[in-house]
Amino acid sequence: MISIRRAPFCVTFVFLVSVALLRAETAPPSLSQRIDNAIVSAHVGPLAERSTDAEFVRRIYLDLIGRGPTRAECEKYFADQDSNKRAVIIDRLLESQEFDEYFSRVLDVVLMERRSGTRIPQADWLAFLKRAVSEKWAYDRIVQEVITADGRGDLRAAAKFLMERDVESNALTRDLGRIFLGRDLQCAQCHDHPNIVDYEQSEYYGILSFVNRSYLFEDEADNKKSYVGEKAEGESEYKSVFLPDDDPARSRPHLLSGLTLDVEPRFDGGTAYLVAPSKQAAALPKFSRRAELARLMTHPANEFFAKNAVNRFWKHLMGIGIVDPVDFHHSDNPPSHPALLEMLAGEFVASDFDLRGFLRQVANTDAYQRAVDYPTEVEWSLDDLTWRIEKCDQEIESLAGKTTQSQAGKYRARLAKSRQRVEVLDERIDGTAKRLTLLDKQRSEADEATKKLETQLSTHQAQLASLNQAVVAAKKVTATIPKDSQLTKTVKQYEERVTKSEQELKATQQKLSESEKQLSQLSTESVEARQSLGRMHGKRIGIVDMVAEARGALGVAEEMERQRLAALNGRKQYRVILAQQQDGVELSASLRKTTQQISKLESEKRTLLEKKQVAVTQSLGQLEQQVTQQQTEIARLQDVREKKRAAFGKTESALRDLMEAISKASLVDASISDVGVDEAIAALNVSQQSLRTRRVEEIQAYAESTQLVGAALKRLEAHSQTREQLLNRQTRIGQDLANLESRLKLARAEMDQIGEKAEQARGRVRRAWERRFAVRALVPLSPEQLAGTTISALELMPRFEREAQGELEKTKENAKDKKLSQDEEREQLASLTRKRIDTVRSTYVSMFAAPGGAPQDVFSATADQALFFANDGRVQGWLSASKGTLISALETISDDADLARQLYLAVLVRSPTAEEVAEVGAYLQQRSGDRNKAIRDLAWGLLTSLEFRFNH
């Protein structure tokens, strides 16, 4: 029961919760959610699963602080049951000092691409970048600083970007285009790009015109210390090498976004320099084109800058850019998600180019946190794909017909006309300004001459007055002494001198009059010229406004055209992906059909084999047995018949002998009547009769035996015919089997061919899915990430800190007179530790990085890398059992399963499978005599594995 005292609080709480829920329901989606919505809405088919905690924690540590998590950090994260723990760890890593340290090196690679150079020490440059990251400078400010830096002041290190490129205008033009605008214009220096229609020579020289006045200055008086100077004059002209007879075109400083330096400020009658160019100092103009480039390059209206920036940092996290390669933004390499890139660029500008905020939003997306595993079952509806392709074709046709080129051409012509009017007026202004300068000089000279004549006139007038007074005085004296000839002569001389002075005075008065007239005329002309110059400047302001208006209208038209082309290219790219998926579906269906056909043929083969082996072969075997039996029976019957025939022959022979004896006895009986003979004859007759009876019986038995043999032979013949039929049937089945084998061979070949095509199609679809961020791309670690995760995996930091402490102690012993403060000691210890970390990092950079000045996102596995891991002593040194390292910890574990778990957790940031545990145990048992060496070999094996080499 709620007390009255607590009731108002509860009501208020319920109200606040209700308001919070209402706001939550109506709050606009975060950038992370809008990113995911854009990716999901642009994708056809299922998405990859969410990454496991092990995959995610390794990935986020590598991407934000350049190393993998330690065993302790892994176990703490895995034990955390908070559903929001991924967002929490993202925030924690982004606010860590390790992020500042690592991302300053990421920016170094982006801006310098591992260029060497000593004009600005690398340590100073990295300190500048670390200051920028730790103080959370906006990305546009960082870029402005490196473009405008001249080597003066406390940000001298920022000039490394310019100085290590020798402030050479062509080198700067290429890298400014690539690194800040995503456009590699190198091949547009001498002519329009031969393969990329977007990259024009005019764009190249538009950038070059901002920097061609800048130069490298080396102060001879200060050990050739470098600075960046800039002149106040100097234009760039160009013409295509393919059109050598054309007149050169003058390039106006401009960027493709439409941001153009149409009109520069004028310094009529005054110096254009704050510091004039000389052998003692680098020139510093009042108006700097390079400073204007920094302003326009990072201007919110410069979509190319914002898009390139978010695309580069998107690739850092996702492994693939929305435009990839990142320095080839053009219509033939359109963004995979144009609307997403527009949105990200707009949000980046709206956030005042907040780099941390951008990374936070992307890292919190489902897209970033997806697994690298492609969904095992990917099924699409062919009808749905066909419908989407037809719809896409309609959109492509519609967008292709909405070009605004003619409107842009009209504004371009208006802009060119306005520019021409400015140029004509500037020529008149230059002429009038020069004339005014000359008039001012002449007027000054005339004024000075007039002043001199006025002085002379005053002098002459004073002299004449004095002479006149002298003449009057002399005449008075002459009147008193009229006969003084010398006095008369003196008066005459005075009078002559007065006459001469009057003539000189008159001449001076005439010159003064002429000089005053000339001065008046020059003053009038000067006023008129000044008024004319003022009117022309006023007119110029109006024409400049017309230029700005035409530029604005052209910018709108060109932006509409760019948006149309972006949408058109996006649809075309989407259609390619749909076609790839359709091809994959059709190939999969064809593969299934062929597989079914093979299954059917194999079933027929099995049936035929059964017929051959069971029905025919078995029957043939039985028949062969019967034939054998029958042949045996025939032989027996023939033997019996032969015996009966022999017995019959004997009886027949005996009967003939007996008949002959009876015949001879009858002859004797006829000649001699003898009872004995008669009895003998009678006995012979009885025997004859017996033999005759016996012969009849034997004849009958022989005949029966012959019949039995004949019957047996007939049966044998029947068996032989049946066997022949079975053999023929067996031959036919064999032929059918051979034909079936041939069909199976063709079907299997077709299946292999279709399977290969289907595999290629799956590969294309997989790459398209990676480009569409529906599955996580598998990307190699950068050299810095390899170094960082080697140190964290092998737990080398305790060893480095202990070694640094030992080195510091030796330093302190050798410098007994000077004691370090605690802060100095901590700083030196940190410096010595960083030195060891840098040694590992530089080892990996030398082995795995691309050459300086080249794009650093190209992966290649080389024999040198393999040999490095296999033979280099530094690797074996990292695997030593030093106190506090992973190897020393593993050597204390006696349980093989626990050792396997700790090893895999440290190196691969995951638990081993049961099979891997068994393999580790078997290996350790096999090498029980040198277990510690076996442990190092196991760690080495994981360290050199592909799983360790890649960020998954």
PDB file of C-alpha atoms in Angstrom, residues 188-439:
ATOM      1  CA  ALA A 188      45.472  13.669 -66.274  1.00  0.00           C
ATOM      2  CA  GLN A 189      48.622  15.785 -65.985  1.00  0.00           C
ATOM      3  CA  CYS A 190      49.414  15.779 -69.700  1.00  0.00           C
ATOM      4  CA  HIS A 191      45.961  15.050 -71.153  1.00  0.00           C
ATOM      5  CA  ASP A 192      42.505  13.914 -70.140  1.00  0.00           C
ATOM      6  CA  HIS A 193      42.685  10.480 -68.499  1.00  0.00           C
ATOM      7  CA  PRO A 194      42.744   7.827 -71.255  1.00  0.00           C
ATOM      8  CA  ASN A 195      40.559   5.337 -69.361  1.00  0.00           C
ATOM      9  CA  ILE A 196      38.521   7.370 -66.871  1.00  0.00           C
ATOM     10  CA  VAL A 197      36.301   9.941 -68.543  1.00  0.00           C
ATOM     11  CA  ASP A 198      35.701  11.776 -65.246  1.00  0.00           C
ATOM     12  CA  TYR A 199      39.378  12.685 -64.777  1.00  0.00           C
ATOM     13  CA  GLU A 200      40.041  15.730 -66.915  1.00  0.00           C
ATOM     14  CA  GLN A 201      43.216  17.716 -67.365  1.00  0.00           C
ATOM     15  CA  SER A 202      41.405  20.870 -66.314  1.00  0.00           C
ATOM     16  CA  GLU A 203      40.647  19.322 -62.903  1.00  0.00           C
ATOM     17  CA  TYR A 204      44.325  18.470 -62.415  1.00  0.00           C
ATOM     18  CA  TYR A 205      45.415  22.013 -63.159  1.00  0.00           C
ATOM     19  CA  GLY A 206      42.554  23.414 -61.122  1.00  0.00           C
ATOM     20  CA  ILE A 207      44.213  21.904 -58.033  1.00  0.00           C
ATOM     21  CA  LEU A 208      47.736  22.683 -59.225  1.00  0.00           C
ATOM     22  CA  SER A 209      46.843  26.372 -59.558  1.00  0.00           C
ATOM     23  CA  PHE A 210      46.314  26.534 -55.795  1.00  0.00           C
ATOM     24  CA  VAL A 211      49.829  25.269 -55.011  1.00  0.00           C
ATOM     25  CA  ASN A 212      52.022  26.277 -57.954  1.00  0.00           C
ATOM     26  CA  ARG A 213      52.987  29.527 -56.195  1.00  0.00           C
ATOM     27  CA  SER A 214      54.283  27.624 -53.158  1.00  0.00           C
ATOM     28  CA  TYR A 215      57.926  26.567 -52.965  1.00  0.00           C
ATOM     29  CA  LEU A 216      60.458  25.004 -50.610  1.00  0.00           C
ATOM     30  CA  PHE A 217      62.736  27.548 -48.922  1.00  0.00           C
ATOM     31  CA  GLU A 218      65.929  26.500 -47.153  1.00  0.00           C
ATOM     32  CA  ASP A 219      67.455  29.059 -44.812  1.00  0.00           C
ATOM     33  CA  GLU A 220      71.187  29.079 -45.529  1.00  0.00           C
ATOM     34  CA  ALA A 221      71.813  31.107 -42.389  1.00  0.00           C
ATOM     35  CA  ASP A 222      70.117  28.477 -40.196  1.00  0.00           C
ATOM     36  CA  ASN A 223      71.686  25.213 -41.354  1.00  0.00           C
ATOM     37  CA  LYS A 224      69.286  24.996 -44.328  1.00  0.00           C
ATOM     38  CA  LYS A 225      66.226  24.789 -42.101  1.00  0.00           C
ATOM     39  CA  SER A 226      63.199  24.295 -44.347  1.00  0.00           C
ATOM     40  CA  TYR A 227      60.130  26.473 -44.701  1.00  0.00           C
ATOM     41  CA  VAL A 228      57.288  26.741 -47.180  1.00  0.00           C
ATOM     42  CA  GLY A 229      57.218  30.010 -49.074  1.00  0.00           C
ATOM     43  CA  GLU A 230      54.482  31.320 -51.341  1.00  0.00           C
ATOM     44  CA  LYS A 231      54.570  33.943 -54.019  1.00  0.00           C
ATOM     45  CA  ALA A 232      51.766  36.420 -54.667  1.00  0.00           C
ATOM     46  CA  GLU A 233      51.815  35.905 -58.418  1.00  0.00           C
ATOM     47  CA  GLY A 234      52.115  33.101 -60.933  1.00  0.00           C
ATOM     48  CA  GLU A 235      49.549  31.384 -63.122  1.00  0.00           C
ATOM     49  CA  SER A 236      49.455  27.899 -64.609  1.00  0.00           C
ATOM     50  CA  GLU A 237      48.766  27.107 -68.222  1.00  0.00           C
ATOM     51  CA  TYR A 238      48.331  23.754 -69.888  1.00  0.00           C
ATOM     52  CA  LYS A 239      47.475  22.040 -73.116  1.00  0.00           C
ATOM     53  CA  SER A 240      46.994  18.423 -74.045  1.00  0.00           C
ATOM     54  CA  VAL A 241      49.926  16.562 -75.527  1.00  0.00           C
ATOM     55  CA  PHE A 242      47.412  15.172 -78.013  1.00  0.00           C
ATOM     56  CA  LEU A 243      46.604  18.704 -79.229  1.00  0.00           C
ATOM     57  CA  PRO A 244      50.012  20.376 -79.449  1.00  0.00           C
ATOM     58  CA  ASP A 245      48.822  23.050 -81.913  1.00  0.00           C
ATOM     59  CA  ASP A 246      46.128  24.406 -79.585  1.00  0.00           C
ATOM     60  CA  ASP A 247      46.757  27.552 -77.595  1.00  0.00           C
ATOM     61  CA  PRO A 248      47.537  26.925 -73.910  1.00  0.00           C
ATOM     62  CA  ALA A 249      44.575  27.260 -71.554  1.00  0.00           C
ATOM     63  CA  ARG A 250      45.002  29.260 -68.339  1.00  0.00           C
ATOM     64  CA  SER A 251      43.845  27.324 -65.336  1.00  0.00           C
ATOM     65  CA  ARG A 252      41.705  28.996 -62.724  1.00  0.00           C
ATOM     66  CA  PRO A 253      42.114  27.573 -59.187  1.00  0.00           C
ATOM     67  CA  HIS A 254      39.099  25.332 -58.698  1.00  0.00           C
ATOM     68  CA  LEU A 255      37.917  22.025 -57.269  1.00  0.00           C
ATOM     69  CA  LEU A 256      35.536  19.639 -58.974  1.00  0.00           C
ATOM     70  CA  SER A 257      32.851  20.347 -56.394  1.00  0.00           C
ATOM     71  CA  GLY A 258      32.369  23.757 -58.042  1.00  0.00           C
ATOM     72  CA  LEU A 259      34.307  25.645 -55.388  1.00  0.00           C
ATOM     73  CA  THR A 260      36.363  28.039 -57.486  1.00  0.00           C
ATOM     74  CA  LEU A 261      38.650  30.968 -56.900  1.00  0.00           C
ATOM     75  CA  ASP A 262      36.988  33.051 -59.615  1.00  0.00           C
ATOM     76  CA  VAL A 263      38.276  36.408 -58.350  1.00  0.00           C
ATOM     77  CA  GLU A 264      41.278  37.193 -56.166  1.00  0.00           C
ATOM     78  CA  PRO A 265      41.617  40.309 -53.991  1.00  0.00           C
ATOM     79  CA  ARG A 266      43.590  43.218 -55.511  1.00  0.00           C
ATOM     80  CA  PHE A 267      46.293  45.274 -53.887  1.00  0.00           C
ATOM     81  CA  ASP A 268      46.363  48.269 -56.281  1.00  0.00           C
ATOM     82  CA  GLY A 269      49.089  50.633 -55.343  1.00  0.00           C
ATOM     83  CA  GLY A 270      50.305  48.536 -52.390  1.00  0.00           C
ATOM     84  CA  THR A 271      52.514  45.544 -51.719  1.00  0.00           C
ATOM     85  CA  ALA A 272      50.971  42.070 -51.976  1.00  0.00           C
ATOM     86  CA  TYR A 273      53.327  40.633 -49.330  1.00  0.00           C
ATOM     87  CA  LEU A 274      53.520  40.449 -45.582  1.00  0.00           C
ATOM     88  CA  VAL A 275      57.035  39.087 -46.064  1.00  0.00           C
ATOM     89  CA  ALA A 276      58.556  39.806 -49.462  1.00  0.00           C
ATOM     90  CA  PRO A 277      60.474  37.014 -51.203  1.00  0.00           C
ATOM     91  CA  SER A 278      64.215  37.165 -50.627  1.00  0.00           C
ATOM     92  CA  LYS A 279      67.254  35.006 -50.076  1.00  0.00           C
ATOM     93  CA  GLN A 280      66.880  35.540 -46.341  1.00  0.00           C
ATOM     94  CA  ALA A 281      63.203  34.631 -45.805  1.00  0.00           C
ATOM     95  CA  ALA A 282      60.359  32.580 -47.258  1.00  0.00           C
ATOM     96  CA  ALA A 283      57.746  34.750 -48.924  1.00  0.00           C
ATOM     97  CA  LEU A 284      54.433  35.247 -47.139  1.00  0.00           C
ATOM     98  CA  PRO A 285      51.692  36.876 -49.258  1.00  0.00           C
ATOM     99  CA  LYS A 286      48.751  38.860 -47.944  1.00  0.00           C
ATOM    100  CA  PHE A 287      46.471  36.564 -49.927  1.00  0.00           C
ATOM    101  CA  SER A 288      47.461  32.889 -49.948  1.00  0.00           C
ATOM    102  CA  ARG A 289      46.066  30.579 -52.606  1.00  0.00           C
ATOM    103  CA  ARG A 290      47.166  27.611 -50.511  1.00  0.00           C
ATOM    104  CA  ALA A 291      45.198  28.910 -47.539  1.00  0.00           C
ATOM    105  CA  GLU A 292      42.243  29.359 -49.865  1.00  0.00           C
ATOM    106  CA  LEU A 293      42.720  25.742 -51.000  1.00  0.00           C
ATOM    107  CA  ALA A 294      42.589  24.592 -47.371  1.00  0.00           C
ATOM    108  CA  ARG A 295      39.363  26.541 -46.871  1.00  0.00           C
ATOM    109  CA  LEU A 296      37.697  25.311 -50.063  1.00  0.00           C
ATOM    110  CA  MET A 297      39.043  21.756 -49.742  1.00  0.00           C
ATOM    111  CA  THR A 298      37.385  21.326 -46.332  1.00  0.00           C
ATOM    112  CA  HIS A 299      34.355  23.493 -47.079  1.00  0.00           C
ATOM    113  CA  PRO A 300      31.052  21.849 -46.106  1.00  0.00           C
ATOM    114  CA  ALA A 301      29.923  22.296 -49.706  1.00  0.00           C
ATOM    115  CA  ASN A 302      32.832  20.186 -50.982  1.00  0.00           C
ATOM    116  CA  GLU A 303      31.100  16.822 -51.057  1.00  0.00           C
ATOM    117  CA  PHE A 304      34.180  15.090 -52.471  1.00  0.00           C
ATOM    118  CA  PHE A 305      36.203  15.885 -49.350  1.00  0.00           C
ATOM    119  CA  ALA A 306      33.532  14.667 -46.942  1.00  0.00           C
ATOM    120  CA  LYS A 307      32.781  11.541 -48.983  1.00  0.00           C
ATOM    121  CA  ASN A 308      36.442  10.648 -49.306  1.00  0.00           C
ATOM    122  CA  ALA A 309      37.016  11.118 -45.580  1.00  0.00           C
ATOM    123  CA  VAL A 310      34.117   8.920 -44.438  1.00  0.00           C
ATOM    124  CA  ASN A 311      34.960   6.365 -47.123  1.00  0.00           C
ATOM    125  CA  ARG A 312      38.559   6.067 -45.917  1.00  0.00           C
ATOM    126  CA  PHE A 313      37.620   5.663 -42.261  1.00  0.00           C
ATOM    127  CA  TRP A 314      34.729   3.372 -43.181  1.00  0.00           C
ATOM    128  CA  LYS A 315      37.265   1.115 -44.913  1.00  0.00           C
ATOM    129  CA  HIS A 316      39.500   1.225 -41.850  1.00  0.00           C
ATOM    130  CA  LEU A 317      36.677  -0.340 -39.843  1.00  0.00           C
ATOM    131  CA  MET A 318      34.881  -2.432 -42.473  1.00  0.00           C
ATOM    132  CA  GLY A 319      37.827  -3.650 -44.546  1.00  0.00           C
ATOM    133  CA  ILE A 320      36.228  -2.476 -47.815  1.00  0.00           C
ATOM    134  CA  GLY A 321      35.315   1.057 -48.817  1.00  0.00           C
ATOM    135  CA  ILE A 322      31.889   2.080 -50.054  1.00  0.00           C
ATOM    136  CA  VAL A 323      34.056   3.216 -52.959  1.00  0.00           C
ATOM    137  CA  ASP A 324      36.960   0.831 -53.385  1.00  0.00           C
ATOM    138  CA  PRO A 325      39.820   1.495 -54.059  1.00  0.00           C
ATOM    139  CA  VAL A 326      39.425   4.573 -51.890  1.00  0.00           C
ATOM    140  CA  ASP A 327      41.407   6.868 -54.217  1.00  0.00           C
ATOM    141  CA  PHE A 328      39.439   6.009 -57.361  1.00  0.00           C
ATOM    142  CA  HIS A 329      36.127   7.826 -57.017  1.00  0.00           C
ATOM    143  CA  HIS A 330      34.708   8.025 -60.545  1.00  0.00           C
ATOM    144  CA  SER A 331      31.606   7.033 -62.495  1.00  0.00           C
ATOM    145  CA  ASP A 332      33.050   3.681 -63.624  1.00  0.00           C
ATOM    146  CA  ASN A 333      33.798   2.792 -60.000  1.00  0.00           C
ATOM    147  CA  PRO A 334      30.615   3.977 -58.298  1.00  0.00           C
ATOM    148  CA  PRO A 335      29.885   3.603 -54.595  1.00  0.00           C
ATOM    149  CA  SER A 336      28.209   0.364 -53.593  1.00  0.00           C
ATOM    150  CA  HIS A 337      25.649   2.394 -51.605  1.00  0.00           C
ATOM    151  CA  PRO A 338      25.397   5.937 -53.063  1.00  0.00           C
ATOM    152  CA  ALA A 339      22.659   7.037 -50.675  1.00  0.00           C
ATOM    153  CA  LEU A 340      24.603   5.670 -47.694  1.00  0.00           C
ATOM    154  CA  LEU A 341      27.748   7.531 -48.749  1.00  0.00           C
ATOM    155  CA  GLU A 342      25.727  10.739 -49.148  1.00  0.00           C
ATOM    156  CA  MET A 343      24.204  10.249 -45.711  1.00  0.00           C
ATOM    157  CA  LEU A 344      27.546   9.528 -44.036  1.00  0.00           C
ATOM    158  CA  ALA A 345      29.174  12.561 -45.681  1.00  0.00           C
ATOM    159  CA  GLY A 346      26.264  14.779 -44.646  1.00  0.00           C
ATOM    160  CA  GLU A 347      26.368  13.520 -41.057  1.00  0.00           C
ATOM    161  CA  PHE A 348      30.150  13.954 -40.924  1.00  0.00           C
ATOM    162  CA  VAL A 349      29.818  17.577 -42.006  1.00  0.00           C
ATOM    163  CA  ALA A 350      26.899  18.139 -39.607  1.00  0.00           C
ATOM    164  CA  SER A 351      29.013  16.748 -36.741  1.00  0.00           C
ATOM    165  CA  ASP A 352      31.739  19.296 -37.563  1.00  0.00           C
ATOM    166  CA  PHE A 353      33.917  16.486 -38.899  1.00  0.00           C
ATOM    167  CA  ASP A 354      33.945  14.607 -35.582  1.00  0.00           C
ATOM    168  CA  LEU A 355      36.209  11.619 -36.293  1.00  0.00           C
ATOM    169  CA  ARG A 356      35.619   9.816 -32.997  1.00  0.00           C
ATOM    170  CA  GLY A 357      31.874  10.241 -33.325  1.00  0.00           C
ATOM    171  CA  PHE A 358      31.935   8.770 -36.822  1.00  0.00           C
ATOM    172  CA  LEU A 359      33.968   5.751 -35.740  1.00  0.00           C
ATOM    173  CA  ARG A 360      31.647   5.220 -32.768  1.00  0.00           C
ATOM    174  CA  GLN A 361      28.527   5.176 -34.941  1.00  0.00           C
ATOM    175  CA  VAL A 362      29.997   2.771 -37.511  1.00  0.00           C
ATOM    176  CA  ALA A 363      31.426   0.423 -34.878  1.00  0.00           C
ATOM    177  CA  ASN A 364      27.971   0.150 -33.254  1.00  0.00           C
ATOM    178  CA  THR A 365      26.295  -1.029 -36.470  1.00  0.00           C
ATOM    179  CA  ASP A 366      25.158  -4.568 -37.157  1.00  0.00           C
ATOM    180  CA  ALA A 367      27.135  -4.288 -40.393  1.00  0.00           C
ATOM    181  CA  TYR A 368      30.418  -3.832 -38.515  1.00  0.00           C
ATOM    182  CA  GLN A 369      29.573  -6.601 -36.066  1.00  0.00           C
ATOM    183  CA  ARG A 370      28.678  -9.256 -38.661  1.00  0.00           C
ATOM    184  CA  ALA A 371      30.555 -12.541 -38.957  1.00  0.00           C
ATOM    185  CA  VAL A 372      32.870 -13.388 -41.844  1.00  0.00           C
ATOM    186  CA  ASP A 373      31.033 -16.655 -42.463  1.00  0.00           C
ATOM    187  CA  TYR A 374      28.803 -16.684 -45.532  1.00  0.00           C
ATOM    188  CA  PRO A 375      25.295 -18.044 -44.776  1.00  0.00           C
ATOM    189  CA  THR A 376      25.319 -21.774 -45.472  1.00  0.00           C
ATOM    190  CA  GLU A 377      21.921 -21.802 -47.162  1.00  0.00           C
ATOM    191  CA  VAL A 378      21.246 -18.891 -49.458  1.00  0.00           C
ATOM    192  CA  GLU A 379      18.016 -19.203 -51.377  1.00  0.00           C
ATOM    193  CA  TRP A 380      16.443 -16.583 -53.583  1.00  0.00           C
ATOM    194  CA  SER A 381      13.260 -16.607 -55.534  1.00  0.00           C
ATOM    195  CA  LEU A 382      14.131 -16.510 -59.233  1.00  0.00           C
ATOM    196  CA  ASP A 383      10.844 -14.754 -59.920  1.00  0.00           C
ATOM    197  CA  ASP A 384      11.669 -12.119 -57.308  1.00  0.00           C
ATOM    198  CA  LEU A 385      15.106 -11.549 -58.818  1.00  0.00           C
ATOM    199  CA  THR A 386      13.651 -11.297 -62.312  1.00  0.00           C
ATOM    200  CA  TRP A 387      11.109  -8.746 -61.083  1.00  0.00           C
ATOM    201  CA  ARG A 388      13.828  -6.718 -59.378  1.00  0.00           C
ATOM    202  CA  ILE A 389      15.985  -6.740 -62.509  1.00  0.00           C
ATOM    203  CA  GLU A 390      13.076  -5.573 -64.658  1.00  0.00           C
ATOM    204  CA  LYS A 391      12.324  -2.806 -62.164  1.00  0.00           C
ATOM    205  CA  CYS A 392      16.002  -1.852 -62.063  1.00  0.00           C
ATOM    206  CA  ASP A 393      16.104  -1.687 -65.880  1.00  0.00           C
ATOM    207  CA  GLN A 394      13.139   0.687 -65.844  1.00  0.00           C
ATOM    208  CA  GLU A 395      14.851   2.906 -63.271  1.00  0.00           C
ATOM    209  CA  ILE A 396      18.079   2.913 -65.308  1.00  0.00           C
ATOM    210  CA  GLU A 397      16.190   3.884 -68.440  1.00  0.00           C
ATOM    211  CA  SER A 398      14.359   6.644 -66.562  1.00  0.00           C
ATOM    212  CA  LEU A 399      17.550   8.040 -64.984  1.00  0.00           C
ATOM    213  CA  ALA A 400      19.430   7.865 -68.294  1.00  0.00           C
ATOM    214  CA  GLY A 401      16.847  10.172 -69.856  1.00  0.00           C
ATOM    215  CA  LYS A 402      16.971  12.850 -67.129  1.00  0.00           C
ATOM    216  CA  THR A 403      20.300  14.447 -67.981  1.00  0.00           C
ATOM    217  CA  THR A 404      20.781  18.092 -67.069  1.00  0.00           C
ATOM    218  CA  GLN A 405      23.838  18.579 -69.258  1.00  0.00           C
ATOM    219  CA  SER A 406      22.150  21.184 -71.492  1.00  0.00           C
ATOM    220  CA  GLN A 407      21.087  23.257 -68.489  1.00  0.00           C
ATOM    221  CA  ALA A 408      24.563  22.982 -67.012  1.00  0.00           C
ATOM    222  CA  GLY A 409      25.986  24.016 -70.384  1.00  0.00           C
ATOM    223  CA  LYS A 410      23.840  27.154 -70.362  1.00  0.00           C
ATOM    224  CA  TYR A 411      25.054  28.127 -66.895  1.00  0.00           C
ATOM    225  CA  ARG A 412      28.617  27.228 -67.851  1.00  0.00           C
ATOM    226  CA  ALA A 413      28.408  29.573 -70.836  1.00  0.00           C
ATOM    227  CA  ARG A 414      26.958  32.306 -68.606  1.00  0.00           C
ATOM    228  CA  LEU A 415      29.773  31.773 -66.124  1.00  0.00           C
ATOM    229  CA  ALA A 416      32.397  31.912 -68.869  1.00  0.00           C
ATOM    230  CA  LYS A 417      30.880  35.136 -70.211  1.00  0.00           C
ATOM    231  CA  SER A 418      30.864  36.696 -66.732  1.00  0.00           C
ATOM    232  CA  ARG A 419      34.434  35.590 -66.148  1.00  0.00           C
ATOM    233  CA  GLN A 420      35.441  37.117 -69.476  1.00  0.00           C
ATOM    234  CA  ARG A 421      33.805  40.398 -68.489  1.00  0.00           C
ATOM    235  CA  VAL A 422      35.788  40.340 -65.234  1.00  0.00           C
ATOM    236  CA  GLU A 423      38.979  39.631 -67.158  1.00  0.00           C
ATOM    237  CA  VAL A 424      38.302  42.490 -69.616  1.00  0.00           C
ATOM    238  CA  LEU A 425      37.437  44.827 -66.748  1.00  0.00           C
ATOM    239  CA  ASP A 426      40.543  43.702 -64.831  1.00  0.00           C
ATOM    240  CA  GLU A 427      42.652  44.612 -67.848  1.00  0.00           C
ATOM    241  CA  ARG A 428      41.036  48.084 -67.916  1.00  0.00           C
ATOM    242  CA  ILE A 429      41.502  48.385 -64.148  1.00  0.00           C
ATOM    243  CA  ASP A 430      45.149  47.362 -64.522  1.00  0.00           C
ATOM    244  CA  GLY A 431      45.611  49.965 -67.289  1.00  0.00           C
ATOM    245  CA  THR A 432      43.853  52.709 -65.328  1.00  0.00           C
ATOM    246  CA  ALA A 433      45.730  51.774 -62.160  1.00  0.00           C
ATOM    247  CA  LYS A 434      49.027  51.955 -64.014  1.00  0.00           C
ATOM    248  CA  ARG A 435      47.992  55.322 -65.538  1.00  0.00           C
ATOM    249  CA  LEU A 436      46.921  56.580 -62.111  1.00  0.00           C
ATOM    250  CA  THR A 437      50.258  55.500 -60.674  1.00  0.00           C
ATOM    251  CA  LEU A 438      52.021  57.371 -63.477  1.00  0.00           C
ATOM    252  CA  LEU A 439      49.798  60.444 -62.977  1.00  0.00           C
TER     253      LEU A 439
END
